[in-house]
Amino acid sequence: MNRQSTTAQAARDELEETRRRQLIEVTIDSLAEVGYVGSTLAQIASRADVSPGLVAHYFRDKDGLLAASFRTLARRLAQRVQARFALAHTPRGRIQAVIDANLAPEEFDQRTGSAWLAFWGQVPHVQGLKRVQTVYQRRALSNLCHALKSLVPAHEAHSLAAMIAAMIDGVWLRAALSSWQEADSASARALLTAFVDGRLKEYGPAAAEPAGPSRPAGPSRHGASPAIITSINPATGAVLAEIRVDGVAEVNAAVGRALEAQHLWAAMTGAARARVLRRAANILRARNRELAELETRDTGKPIQETIAVDVASGADCLEYFAGLAASLAGEHLDLGPQAFGYTRREPLGVVAGIGAWNYPLQIACWKAAPALACGNAMLFKPAELTPLTAIRLAEVFAQAGLPDGVFQVVQGYADTGRLLTRHPQIRKVSLTGEVGTGMAVMADAAASLKHVTLELGGKSPLIVFDDAKIDNAVAGALLANFYSAGEVCSNGTRVFVHRRIKAAFLERLQARSAAMRVGDPMDSATQVGALISEAHMEKVLAYIARGRAEGARLVVGGHRVTTGDLANGFFVAPTVFEDCHDDMAIAREEIFGPVMTVLEFQDEDEVIARANATEFGLAAGVFTNDLTRAHRVIARLQAGTCWINHYNVTPVELPFGGVKLSGLGRENGRVALEHYSQLKSVYVAMTDVDAPY
Ligand code: NDP
């Protein structure tokens, strides 16, 4: 075979493999919904939009398809156990890894659980399934036994391993028999952990050593890297997890995997990619509470926000771009009778996403959704302060059937980020972060001429005219400053209020700000949670001190909150300054905390000039009842994202991004597809070639 036909064969093999995987995911869905008997070849073919003959071509018959699906589930579970083993440092940690992997939320849910149940019911009757089950059972026992041998006498290790395995199966079966009404992954793991701890105690203190902090599985690591990220709950100071940092070897390996996977992914139709993204959106919604709680612990943001916004907006974004994936198209161009042309919209290849810490999961989704819809593979690095939910997103994608390697998480500090931005085989980087980071990223990306999208900081104006509904304007100013404790890039922190209504505005603003409830972020009544870190809190408090020193009048707040349990966390009261001037530091620089500056103005031209007198240009808002004025003013404001009579609402349909130093490119909206794809122009000759020589 020549080289060309070898390559063509490899491409066909890849495509076949992709189809096989798709059919397996559809089978798992089908088993979960209609059970073993209902899952016929015809039914699965119709769900997958293919002919029954094609399913038979790949799997021969129903038993072949089900055995392949069962093997996929068992292999996936084995990989999860291995990933957790890589982070477990003690025998007890390895036992915990088996428990955590088997009872992880992504295993312990209705879809996966119902599929396992359907298989188990058939194991005694179908030889192919029996073999998979035997291998799976042996592997679980041997993993447990191996770890137990260093904790208990050798002759007891086997029976204890069998007991733990039986407990896992039992907990799992009970959940399945309750139709997953009583399925709670955290309680199931706690039950098993207590059982194992209790049994090990009988063998003395050495065996009963704690399993150590739970370490979420990151990407596979090659070679030991000493650097560790310690993730802290900013509300309590407690350690949440320790994550190993990825270095050169890990990033190169991840890029290698992504390059391979991207070809497969891009070869799938847009409609097939859409199905995976839609499934991921559904899984995110199904796991909303668990993910919101994790996000709250990692960021300090109130649960009432994360449960309503963070996970849901990520899911909305995946769903939106799933809807667009099949609509990617080029155009046909008529070039007269001798030729025509057409364009193809193609993916860029392997792209990188680098996230900030304020909306970790949402940012990961905002970058991944358009990237994957276009057929790219993505390496995503979350901010080192919030490394946890991106790992969960990778699990969700795997569960949704995304081919391995298409979305990978790399962990680390700015050094790891630089490995991505300087990597010659990464074709694009999308960053959410500070202006200085944006400049560094763009400079690094220049060496390999990468595409860049930069979502950077801001110091946005919110203008309240004297005809505005004051209560709406006050509500808008609160949303523009105190949501997520002020850690929002688009916040309208310069609130320009018309002189005629300033006193009334301030009176209501003071009352509503003072009534805001600062507290434990896990309490659903809490409205203002913790800032991301002690260092960041100190920075915010230093700005407050500077505002006072520069002569601004403190209307409300202005201090750290340390009452009761909050003493160990990084809480700052919602703070409003008035009598501010445009040249004060608090009115010029991004604080990224709950600090609002109120500035007075008298006329439209004056306020527009002052609003635009900043190097930033992320967002702007106008409150007025005069429609003509609203549009006139918005047209003159230098900002990428604007609101009339509202603030900080960011529906996925509307492009989001900044001008001036606030960034380049846009996220969300149909336009985001252009930032993750490139055009190929094709000229097609319809006549003989008439060369002049
Ligand atoms: P940073 O700029 O400090 O960090 C952003 C990310 O870039 C982090 O993952 C960071 O890693 C990484 N990084 C830092 N230096 C480099 C480098 N030289 N090369 C590659 N990667 C690098 O921002 P924060 O995380 O502090 O987030 C707050 C900022 O983000 C604010 O300015 C805010 O306005 C902006 N932001 C903008 C948004 C927008 O859409 N416009 C939305 C949300 C926030 P590590 O943290 O591990 O050091």
XYZ file of C-alpha atoms and ligand atoms in Angstrom:
741
model
C 0.000 0.000 0.000
C 1.352 3.449 -0.802
C 1.482 6.277 1.744
C -1.645 7.957 0.483
C -3.786 4.877 0.706
C -2.353 4.087 4.163
C -3.436 7.548 5.305
C -6.849 7.141 3.730
C -7.233 3.766 5.450
C -6.239 5.329 8.801
C -8.854 8.057 8.323
C -11.515 5.428 7.522
C -10.527 3.415 10.593
C -10.829 6.515 12.750
C -14.237 7.290 11.356
C -15.419 3.739 11.984
C -14.135 3.919 15.540
C -16.019 7.187 16.080
C -19.242 5.636 14.741
C -18.785 2.633 17.013
C -18.390 4.887 20.035
C -21.442 6.923 19.092
C -23.554 3.802 18.774
C -22.336 2.595 22.160
C -23.348 5.887 23.806
C -26.761 5.686 22.164
C -27.099 2.118 23.473
C -26.319 3.242 27.017
C -28.974 5.957 26.692
C -31.431 3.435 25.357
C -30.778 0.920 28.161
C -31.296 3.678 30.711
C -34.577 4.706 29.171
C -36.223 1.522 27.867
C -34.207 -1.286 29.459
C -32.663 -4.418 27.979
C -35.724 -5.849 26.262
C -36.739 -2.526 24.694
C -33.248 -1.898 23.322
C -33.494 -3.585 19.955
C -31.113 -3.054 17.043
C -33.849 -1.229 15.133
C -34.632 1.010 18.076
C -30.966 1.906 18.621
C -30.443 2.518 14.909
C -33.384 4.875 14.804
C -32.123 6.811 17.844
C -28.715 7.138 16.183
C -30.206 8.176 12.820
C -28.533 5.262 11.018
C -29.834 2.125 9.326
C -30.149 -1.118 11.362
C -27.798 -2.652 8.775
C -25.026 -0.281 9.825
C -25.389 -1.276 13.489
C -25.224 -4.946 12.445
C -22.153 -4.160 10.324
C -20.283 -2.920 13.378
C -21.569 -5.254 16.103
C -23.113 -8.252 14.320
C -26.183 -8.495 16.554
C -27.768 -7.142 19.721
C -25.560 -9.257 21.999
C -22.442 -7.976 20.235
C -23.563 -4.378 20.667
C -24.439 -4.878 24.329
C -21.167 -6.647 25.113
C -19.246 -3.772 23.496
C -21.272 -1.251 25.502
C -20.710 -3.148 28.741
C -16.968 -3.289 28.019
C -16.996 0.486 27.483
C -18.665 1.098 30.846
C -16.278 -1.283 32.627
C -13.228 0.249 30.898
C -14.366 3.765 31.777
C -14.714 2.795 35.418
C -11.287 1.143 35.399
C -9.777 4.348 33.974
C -11.425 6.392 36.710
C -9.974 4.106 39.350
C -6.514 4.375 37.742
C -6.716 8.172 37.601
C -7.504 8.263 41.312
C -4.714 5.767 42.059
C -2.244 8.186 40.482
C -3.108 10.683 43.195
C -3.378 8.305 46.140
C -0.249 8.066 48.241
C -1.160 5.435 50.840
C -2.799 1.986 50.813
C -5.804 3.521 52.578
C -5.870 6.196 49.853
C -6.001 3.439 47.209
C -8.986 1.796 48.907
C -10.675 5.183 48.989
C -9.880 5.632 45.302
C -11.813 2.436 44.489
C -14.776 3.568 46.605
C -14.769 7.108 45.202
C -14.511 5.965 41.593
C -17.281 3.353 41.928
C -19.642 5.686 43.734
C -18.676 8.932 41.979
C -21.680 11.023 40.918
C -21.068 10.219 37.250
C -21.310 6.447 37.963
C -23.972 6.740 40.582
C -26.629 8.311 38.413
C -29.688 7.083 36.643
C -28.213 6.858 33.141
C -25.057 4.903 33.946
C -26.665 3.010 36.807
C -29.632 1.833 34.749
C -27.288 0.596 32.037
C -25.219 -1.382 34.571
C -28.421 -2.833 36.007
C -29.635 -3.914 32.576
C -26.312 -5.666 31.967
C -26.212 -7.362 35.329
C -29.671 -8.761 34.732
C -28.389 -10.461 31.558
C -24.996 -11.676 32.796
C -26.231 -15.197 33.698
C -27.726 -15.630 30.194
C -25.243 -14.029 27.815
C -21.749 -15.465 27.587
C -20.148 -12.248 26.238
C -21.454 -10.218 29.171
C -20.381 -12.858 31.674
C -16.756 -12.578 30.529
C -16.754 -8.786 30.944
C -18.363 -9.103 34.365
C -15.784 -11.652 35.542
C -12.870 -9.443 34.479
C -14.479 -6.399 36.099
C -15.125 -8.236 39.368
C -11.615 -9.721 39.525
C -10.034 -6.356 38.896
C -12.013 -4.656 41.697
C -11.121 -7.413 44.164
C -7.472 -7.413 43.209
C -7.219 -3.594 43.572
C -8.735 -3.762 47.044
C -6.758 -6.829 48.088
C -3.478 -5.321 46.995
C -4.050 -2.212 49.125
C -5.397 -4.165 52.098
C -2.401 -6.490 52.246
C -0.250 -3.740 53.738
C -2.917 -2.880 56.339
C -4.307 -6.189 57.605
C -2.977 -9.772 57.912
C -2.643 -11.333 54.448
C -5.188 -14.103 55.101
C -7.860 -11.524 55.985
C -7.201 -9.159 53.093
C -9.225 -11.219 50.647
C -12.350 -11.542 52.777
C -12.270 -7.839 53.695
C -11.845 -6.930 50.018
C -14.854 -9.102 49.149
C -16.840 -7.399 51.906
C -16.025 -3.906 50.625
C -16.844 -4.924 47.054
C -20.151 -6.419 48.220
C -20.953 -3.238 50.162
C -20.304 -1.137 47.052
C -22.560 -3.404 44.989
C -25.196 -3.390 47.713
C -25.326 0.386 48.090
C -25.482 0.646 44.365
C -28.250 -1.926 44.001
C -30.383 -0.268 46.676
C -30.134 3.026 44.803
C -31.077 1.296 41.551
C -34.074 -0.436 43.169
C -35.312 2.893 44.520
C -35.348 4.063 40.859
C -32.491 6.365 41.857
C -34.794 8.354 44.127
C -32.480 7.596 47.056
C -29.250 7.869 45.097
C -26.856 10.245 46.754
C -23.269 9.773 45.769
C -21.830 11.726 48.729
C -23.825 9.750 51.338
C -22.978 6.452 49.641
C -19.265 7.263 49.723
C -19.519 8.436 53.343
C -21.212 5.146 54.276
C -18.484 3.054 52.644
C -15.744 5.230 54.131
C -17.181 4.831 57.631
C -17.483 1.083 57.104
C -13.871 0.721 55.948
C -12.547 3.001 58.718
C -14.504 0.984 61.293
C -13.126 -2.329 60.061
C -9.553 -1.077 59.802
C -9.632 0.289 63.355
C -9.868 -3.307 64.533
C -6.338 -3.840 63.213
C -4.731 -0.996 65.205
C -3.861 2.671 64.617
C -1.483 2.101 61.666
C -4.216 0.485 59.556
C -6.744 3.139 60.530
C -4.682 6.049 59.131
C -6.975 8.526 57.368
C -7.204 8.332 53.579
C -5.833 11.872 53.297
C -7.431 14.800 51.516
C -9.543 13.755 48.604
C -7.604 14.553 45.479
C -9.661 14.966 42.386
C -8.292 13.203 39.374
C -6.525 15.453 36.892
C -5.136 14.442 33.532
C -2.660 11.584 33.566
C 0.799 12.723 34.594
C 4.089 11.508 33.201
C 7.062 11.961 35.492
C 6.832 13.295 39.012
C 6.350 17.017 39.356
C 6.921 18.298 42.879
C 4.706 21.362 42.529
C 1.276 21.155 44.077
C -1.714 23.492 44.015
C -3.494 23.598 47.347
C -7.089 24.597 46.838
C -8.542 26.504 49.798
C -12.146 27.210 50.711
C -12.007 31.021 50.998
C -14.952 31.042 53.391
C -13.246 28.880 56.005
C -9.565 28.623 55.086
C -9.953 24.809 54.994
C -7.927 22.816 52.469
C -10.251 21.391 49.807
C -7.826 19.481 47.645
C -4.269 19.213 46.455
C -3.600 19.025 42.759
C -0.343 18.297 41.017
C 0.906 20.922 38.608
C 1.406 19.968 34.964
C 4.805 20.701 33.465
C 6.380 20.428 30.027
C 6.049 16.637 29.739
C 2.378 16.619 30.725
C 1.448 19.519 28.455
C 3.276 17.948 25.499
C 1.566 14.618 26.121
C -1.823 16.346 26.377
C -1.207 18.196 23.101
C -0.250 14.876 21.465
C -3.483 13.248 22.642
C -5.492 16.294 21.560
C -3.963 16.284 18.069
C -5.007 12.671 17.552
C -8.449 13.130 19.022
C -9.172 16.329 17.121
C -9.070 14.536 13.743
C -11.665 12.077 14.935
C -13.879 14.769 16.404
C -13.662 17.031 13.357
C -14.549 14.074 11.090
C -17.890 13.702 12.852
C -20.815 15.655 11.420
C -21.894 18.838 13.178
C -25.127 17.073 14.129
C -23.188 14.243 15.807
C -21.011 16.710 17.732
C -24.182 18.538 18.726
C -25.615 15.388 20.301
C -22.579 15.052 22.570
C -22.715 18.722 23.612
C -26.434 18.497 24.291
C -25.916 15.404 26.428
C -23.201 17.237 28.370
C -25.618 20.130 28.966
C -28.218 17.699 30.323
C -25.686 16.045 32.627
C -24.568 19.438 33.943
C -28.178 20.303 34.742
C -28.753 16.939 36.399
C -25.667 17.514 38.565
C -26.462 21.185 39.246
C -26.554 21.007 43.038
C -23.398 18.950 43.443
C -21.426 21.158 41.038
C -22.827 24.379 42.515
C -21.754 23.259 45.987
C -18.268 22.463 44.757
C -18.044 25.830 42.992
C -19.199 27.606 46.136
C -16.554 25.843 48.224
C -13.827 26.613 45.718
C -14.737 30.271 45.067
C -16.547 31.462 48.213
C -19.520 32.628 46.121
C -22.979 32.219 47.689
C -24.793 28.994 46.870
C -27.872 31.043 45.919
C -25.805 32.331 42.963
C -23.956 29.187 41.924
C -27.105 27.075 42.046
C -28.975 29.533 39.843
C -26.305 30.794 37.492
C -22.873 29.182 37.301
C -23.725 25.634 36.241
C -26.926 26.604 34.425
C -25.232 29.241 32.271
C -22.541 26.701 31.365
C -25.260 24.245 30.330
C -27.092 26.956 28.349
C -23.900 27.698 26.478
C -23.294 24.033 25.565
C -26.886 23.724 24.412
C -26.723 26.919 22.376
C -23.570 25.900 20.508
C -24.933 22.370 20.081
C -27.776 24.063 18.233
C -25.323 25.861 15.960
C -22.894 22.985 15.366
C -24.825 21.565 12.428
C -25.270 24.988 10.867
C -21.566 25.610 10.218
C -21.276 26.255 6.526
C -19.309 27.986 3.834
C -20.760 29.720 0.779
C -20.997 29.157 -2.914
C -19.641 31.910 -5.171
C -20.607 32.190 -8.803
C -17.506 33.055 -10.880
C -19.151 33.063 -14.293
C -19.464 30.152 -16.753
C -15.797 29.138 -16.427
C -15.568 28.562 -12.722
C -17.171 28.720 -9.365
C -15.809 29.002 -5.886
C -16.819 27.872 -2.477
C -15.617 28.278 1.066
C -15.345 25.677 3.775
C -15.514 26.622 7.444
C -12.956 24.396 9.176
C -11.784 24.021 12.770
C -8.477 25.548 13.878
C -7.126 22.324 15.416
C -5.983 22.150 19.025
C -6.874 25.284 20.986
C -6.221 26.405 24.556
C -8.531 28.034 27.087
C -7.131 29.774 30.172
C -9.625 30.773 32.834
C -9.945 33.324 35.642
C -11.116 32.365 39.121
C -14.409 34.218 39.388
C -16.634 31.973 37.218
C -14.519 28.826 36.838
C -17.082 26.409 35.406
C -18.936 28.999 33.373
C -15.717 30.282 31.792
C -14.666 26.713 30.927
C -18.035 26.145 29.211
C -18.016 29.504 27.421
C -14.695 28.549 25.851
C -15.248 24.829 25.333
C -18.734 25.025 23.783
C -17.915 27.015 20.618
C -14.484 25.373 20.333
C -15.926 21.858 20.384
C -18.939 22.756 18.243
C -16.502 23.778 15.489
C -14.569 20.497 15.732
C -11.526 21.688 17.686
C -9.922 19.911 20.636
C -9.355 22.056 23.738
C -6.825 22.068 26.552
C -8.242 24.109 29.414
C -6.253 25.527 32.309
C -8.355 26.830 35.178
C -6.957 29.538 37.471
C -4.793 27.990 40.153
C -7.114 29.355 42.856
C -10.119 27.452 41.476
C -8.967 24.186 39.913
C -11.862 21.892 40.834
C -14.946 22.260 38.649
C -13.034 22.102 35.351
C -12.088 18.536 36.321
C -15.757 17.769 36.789
C -16.537 19.282 33.401
C -14.026 16.910 31.797
C -15.841 14.017 33.504
C -19.186 15.306 32.245
C -17.869 15.454 28.683
C -16.514 11.897 28.959
C -19.864 10.715 30.259
C -21.598 12.477 27.377
C -19.504 10.475 24.915
C -16.883 13.043 23.932
C -13.939 11.091 22.483
C -10.943 10.877 24.832
C -8.500 13.736 24.426
C -10.917 16.244 22.850
C -11.285 18.200 26.108
C -8.469 17.955 28.631
C -7.752 19.927 31.772
C -4.199 20.953 32.566
C -3.486 22.349 35.988
C -0.951 24.859 37.111
C 0.155 28.415 37.619
C 1.104 31.022 35.014
C 4.084 28.829 33.964
C 1.688 26.126 32.800
C -0.386 28.794 31.044
C 2.761 29.907 29.208
C 3.419 26.335 28.062
C 0.062 26.533 26.300
C 0.411 30.014 24.857
C 3.907 29.220 23.529
C 3.170 25.729 22.232
C 3.751 25.634 18.464
C 1.004 23.068 17.830
C -1.724 24.978 19.647
C -3.501 27.180 17.112
C -5.453 29.507 19.378
C -5.617 30.720 22.925
C -8.639 32.219 24.615
C -7.873 33.912 27.930
C -10.086 35.376 30.609
C -7.929 37.378 32.972
C -6.302 40.692 33.740
C -5.138 43.198 31.156
C -1.453 42.559 31.970
C -1.948 38.814 31.518
C -3.715 39.488 28.222
C -0.739 41.445 26.952
C 1.703 38.708 28.026
C -0.446 36.022 26.397
C -0.719 37.967 23.155
C 3.047 38.527 23.047
C 3.704 34.808 23.628
C 1.092 33.793 21.073
C 2.749 36.004 18.457
C 5.714 33.647 18.063
C 3.476 30.982 16.522
C 0.896 33.484 15.215
C -1.941 31.976 17.224
C -5.454 33.344 17.085
C -6.303 35.056 20.366
C -9.492 35.920 22.192
C -8.941 38.079 25.268
C -11.653 38.699 27.854
C -9.987 41.157 30.205
C -10.741 43.559 33.005
C -12.844 46.702 33.204
C -13.905 49.775 35.136
C -17.275 50.188 33.564
C -19.653 53.145 33.825
C -23.309 52.930 34.823
C -25.156 56.166 34.044
C -28.397 57.057 35.834
C -30.300 59.947 34.232
C -32.746 62.050 36.233
C -35.808 60.549 34.505
C -34.863 56.959 35.431
C -37.018 54.844 37.716
C -34.915 55.222 40.848
C -35.700 51.821 42.342
C -34.722 50.093 39.100
C -31.529 52.120 38.907
C -30.616 51.258 42.499
C -31.319 47.571 41.821
C -29.145 47.805 38.702
C -26.316 49.431 40.675
C -26.488 46.663 43.306
C -26.335 43.967 40.609
C -23.534 45.883 38.938
C -21.381 45.934 42.053
C -22.177 43.306 44.660
C -23.023 40.145 42.731
C -20.280 37.561 43.407
C -18.943 39.988 46.041
C -18.020 42.344 43.232
C -15.725 39.831 41.530
C -17.282 40.319 38.096
C -15.290 41.713 35.173
C -18.178 43.689 33.654
C -19.179 45.386 36.908
C -20.404 48.968 36.629
C -18.269 50.315 39.451
C -18.390 53.947 38.343
C -22.012 54.877 39.004
C -22.691 58.321 37.490
C -25.902 59.725 38.999
C -27.586 62.922 37.819
C -27.260 65.691 40.387
C -31.074 66.170 40.659
C -31.748 62.649 41.893
C -28.503 61.871 43.684
C -29.808 62.361 47.246
C -32.849 60.110 46.692
C -30.704 57.532 44.890
C -28.126 57.447 47.699
C -30.747 57.137 50.404
C -32.268 54.002 48.837
C -28.883 52.618 47.852
C -27.610 52.978 51.411
C -30.642 51.197 52.879
C -30.544 48.284 50.434
C -26.761 47.827 50.634
C -26.749 47.852 54.439
C -29.472 45.172 54.459
C -27.480 42.768 52.301
C -26.654 39.564 54.083
C -22.964 38.689 54.289
C -22.480 35.135 55.505
C -21.611 31.489 55.046
C -21.717 30.925 51.285
C -23.295 27.485 51.802
C -26.293 29.096 53.539
C -28.993 29.687 50.934
C -29.943 32.983 52.605
C -26.456 34.458 52.126
C -26.215 37.186 49.496
C -22.538 38.144 49.772
C -19.939 35.420 50.181
C -16.180 35.416 50.622
C -13.562 36.979 48.376
C -11.317 34.529 46.585
C -8.239 34.735 48.819
C -6.673 36.548 51.724
C -4.293 38.404 49.397
C -7.196 39.578 47.261
C -9.159 40.679 50.348
C -6.135 42.706 51.495
C -5.988 44.352 48.081
C -9.694 45.287 48.261
C -9.319 46.629 51.830
C -6.271 48.675 50.729
C -8.407 50.294 47.991
C -11.069 51.128 50.587
C -8.419 52.753 52.807
C -7.142 54.672 49.786
C -10.654 55.899 48.947
C -10.993 57.286 52.455
C -7.538 58.856 52.331
C -8.346 60.516 48.999
C -11.428 62.164 50.496
C -14.340 60.028 49.265
C -17.243 59.778 51.743
C -18.070 56.293 52.950
C -21.839 55.742 52.706
C -21.960 52.138 53.853
C -19.628 49.170 54.528
C -15.897 49.734 54.255
C -14.726 46.919 56.507
C -13.891 43.240 56.757
C -16.629 41.039 58.262
C -15.375 38.682 60.963
C -18.471 37.858 62.996
C -18.780 34.263 64.255
C -17.559 31.621 61.837
C -16.707 34.231 59.218
C -13.493 35.098 61.106
C -11.536 32.428 59.229
C -12.755 33.563 55.821
C -12.162 36.553 53.573
C -15.375 38.594 53.787
C -15.798 42.313 53.016
C -19.043 44.243 53.535
C -20.721 45.828 50.476
C -19.136 49.272 50.313
C -20.375 52.499 48.721
C -18.364 55.710 48.385
C -19.793 59.040 47.271
C -18.263 62.475 46.710
C -15.888 60.668 44.402
C -13.838 62.295 41.643
C -12.779 60.776 38.350
C -9.084 60.909 39.213
C -9.338 58.950 42.493
C -7.746 55.474 42.390
C -11.068 53.870 43.431
C -12.716 55.466 40.389
C -9.955 54.610 37.922
C -8.594 51.156 38.768
C -10.274 47.764 38.712
C -10.771 46.663 42.338
C -12.672 43.412 41.657
C -14.402 43.525 45.022
C -17.637 44.923 46.531
C -16.713 48.602 46.214
C -18.979 51.070 44.375
C -18.079 54.667 43.612
C -20.909 57.149 43.064
C -20.066 60.169 40.905
C -22.297 63.162 40.189
C -22.993 64.626 36.731
C -25.133 67.323 35.165
C -25.384 66.854 31.428
C -25.272 64.207 28.755
C -22.142 65.263 26.859
C -20.255 65.700 30.094
C -21.139 62.239 31.419
C -20.350 60.501 28.116
C -16.907 62.115 27.994
C -16.202 61.108 31.599
C -17.537 57.577 31.110
C -15.220 57.107 28.131
C -12.173 58.602 29.873
C -10.693 55.222 30.761
C -8.329 52.774 29.114
C -10.923 50.011 29.634
C -14.009 49.344 27.507
C -15.676 46.160 28.667
C -19.219 47.197 29.564
C -21.575 50.116 30.208
C -25.128 50.716 31.355
C -27.711 53.477 31.051
C -30.849 53.981 33.115
C -33.350 56.394 31.575
C -36.989 56.443 30.529
C -36.161 58.431 27.408
C -35.709 55.805 24.684
C -34.115 58.167 22.215
C -31.558 59.257 24.742
C -30.850 55.671 25.767
C -29.856 54.651 22.227
C -28.044 57.922 21.526
C -25.898 57.560 24.640
C -25.210 53.847 24.169
C -24.032 54.535 20.614
C -21.418 56.963 21.968
C -20.133 54.822 24.832
C -16.875 52.982 24.210
C -17.769 49.534 25.515
C -18.242 46.063 24.057
C -21.263 45.011 26.101
C -24.047 47.432 27.086
C -27.344 47.384 28.959
C -30.296 49.745 28.862
C -32.303 49.770 32.099
C -30.584 46.646 33.475
C -27.095 45.473 34.294
C -24.896 42.352 34.148
C -27.338 40.055 32.385
C -25.407 37.977 29.864
C -27.669 35.692 27.805
C -25.656 33.294 25.671
C -27.299 34.598 22.491
C -25.610 38.018 22.879
C -21.900 38.279 22.085
C -19.818 39.268 25.116
C -16.466 41.035 25.131
C -14.620 44.303 25.365
C -13.008 47.096 23.374
C -9.831 49.105 24.116
C -7.775 47.391 26.852
C -10.694 45.176 27.885
C -10.084 42.672 25.160
C -10.231 41.263 21.689
C -12.786 38.990 20.106
C -16.117 37.873 21.497
C -17.496 34.954 23.439
C -21.093 33.720 23.094
C -23.448 34.487 20.245
C -23.138 33.082 16.743
C -20.048 35.231 16.167
C -18.010 33.088 18.595
C -17.967 30.356 15.923
C -15.858 32.641 13.748
C -13.269 32.876 16.500
C -12.882 29.086 16.628
C -12.865 28.310 12.897
C -11.117 29.357 9.724
C -12.147 29.660 6.093
C -10.743 27.684 3.222
C -11.444 29.144 -0.249
C -11.720 26.738 -3.153
C -11.637 27.718 -6.842
C -13.142 25.145 -9.183
C -12.284 25.463 -12.896
C -14.948 24.366 -15.407
C -12.882 24.851 -18.576
C -9.478 23.900 -19.989
C -6.470 25.708 -18.624
C -5.314 28.427 -20.963
C -1.666 29.141 -20.007
C 0.128 31.970 -21.882
C 3.383 29.957 -22.254
P -5.123 36.600 35.920
O -4.856 37.429 34.705
O -4.244 36.761 37.080
O -5.136 35.058 35.548
C -5.954 34.545 34.509
C -5.413 33.194 34.072
O -4.209 33.366 33.321
C -5.063 32.275 35.226
O -5.383 30.954 34.853
C -3.571 32.483 35.340
O -2.955 31.399 35.984
C -3.152 32.585 33.892
N -1.922 33.303 33.628
C -1.344 34.275 34.362
N -0.222 34.741 33.738
C -0.120 34.044 32.569
C 0.806 34.070 31.468
N 1.839 34.904 31.429
N 0.608 33.211 30.442
C -0.452 32.373 30.424
N -1.352 32.305 31.443
C -1.191 33.141 32.495
O -6.655 36.918 36.267
P -7.454 36.440 37.557
O -7.546 34.960 37.578
O -6.891 37.182 38.712
O -8.927 36.985 37.221
C -9.330 38.276 37.466
C -9.258 39.119 36.199
O -10.002 38.496 35.163
C -9.868 40.489 36.385
O -9.063 41.472 35.778
C -11.178 40.384 35.650
O -11.665 41.617 35.193
C -10.823 39.464 34.539
N -12.027 38.822 34.033
C -12.478 39.167 32.781
C -13.648 38.636 32.296
C -14.126 38.977 30.929
O -14.873 38.201 30.369
N -13.743 40.089 30.349
C -14.460 37.715 33.091
C -13.883 37.381 34.359
C -12.707 37.941 34.808
P -2.875 31.364 37.606
O -4.093 31.954 38.173
O -2.794 29.916 37.828
O -1.652 32.146 37.919
